[in-house]
Amino acid sequence: MISIITTVYNQLGMNKLFLEYLEKNTTVPYELIIIDNNSEDGSGEFFKGRDNVVVIRNDGNYSYPYTQNQGIKAAKYDILAFFNNDIIVSKNWDVHLLEVLSKHNLETVSFATNDRIGPKSETKRFNKKWRMIKYPMNFFFGTGYESLKWMFRLMYPDYNTFTEKRFDEWGLQIEEGFSGCAIVMKKSAIDKIGLWDERIQGADYDFYCRTKERWNTHKDIIPLSIAKGIYFHHYQRLTLKAKFPPFADRDNLISLSDKWGGKEALYMKDLR
């Protein structure tokens, strides 16, 4: 069973699309924990009243790591999935996830996405097509539900076939790395690497560095890796262009280099 933790601030259309495909493509029992950063467009209300959804309402817009830790405290299950609201999960993602965790004895894992579909050259080619779809649609039709869904359909005429072929090709293979929009952690990993560091907004990079450092020093957790056969679509930078209000906890935030002093570059230099 899986606890899915997702932070939202407005973006009602994207939230509807995210939930639509989550419900359609998830078969393992799960709970969805929504951290609502004081949305003003009805997003918080949209998620309320569903049997497997918990909504935690904040009084302002809080940073990613702060809200993910809120979700961890509320989570009932051992497997914690930290999902952006601007992703589309694929059919049987959860079944394949459990298989990957078991096969490789993983406590943390990420997924293949259009952010990292393969080598940098392949990712660049793939995203050229996505940009050619996304930017004109955004400009002429905005980011409401129908526009977002049309972007998705134009990108993937048959998403199930695309993701199934991806799984047929890569299966349960993993590769060290991450796509920050979708990361999974078992609760057992918290004892080794801790909760999300609430000082670091670039929390995915910090998370990877901490798994890498733990591997280097203790060899008891495999560094954060991508499950190459499980693919999610990411709308990319949709949240960054939403003109969010400043983080309520912004005075607590520091940069990645302030924390790691350059060591983070060494940890990430070998990632493709």
CSV table of C-alpha atoms in Angstrom, one decimal, residues 7-11 37 39 61-62 85 201 238-247:
chain,number,residue,atom,x,y,z
A,7,THR,CA,1.4,19.7,-2.8
A,8,VAL,CA,-0.9,22.0,-4.6
A,9,TYR,CA,-1.5,25.7,-5.0
A,10,ASN,CA,-4.3,26.6,-7.4
A,11,GLN,CA,-4.0,24.9,-10.9
A,37,ASN,CA,-1.0,25.8,0.2
A,39,SER,CA,-5.4,27.7,-2.9
A,61,ASN,CA,2.4,28.9,0.4
A,62,TYR,CA,5.1,26.7,2.0
A,85,ASN,CA,0.6,17.6,-9.3
A,201,GLN,CA,14.0,24.1,-1.9
A,238,LEU,CA,4.0,24.5,-15.1
A,239,THR,CA,4.3,25.1,-11.3
A,240,LEU,CA,7.2,27.6,-11.7
A,241,LYS,CA,5.2,29.8,-14.1
A,242,ALA,CA,2.1,29.9,-11.9
A,243,LYS,CA,3.2,33.1,-10.1
A,244,PHE,CA,3.0,31.6,-6.6
A,245,PRO,CA,3.2,34.0,-3.7
A,246,PRO,CA,6.5,34.0,-1.8
A,247,PHE,CA,7.1,31.0,0.4
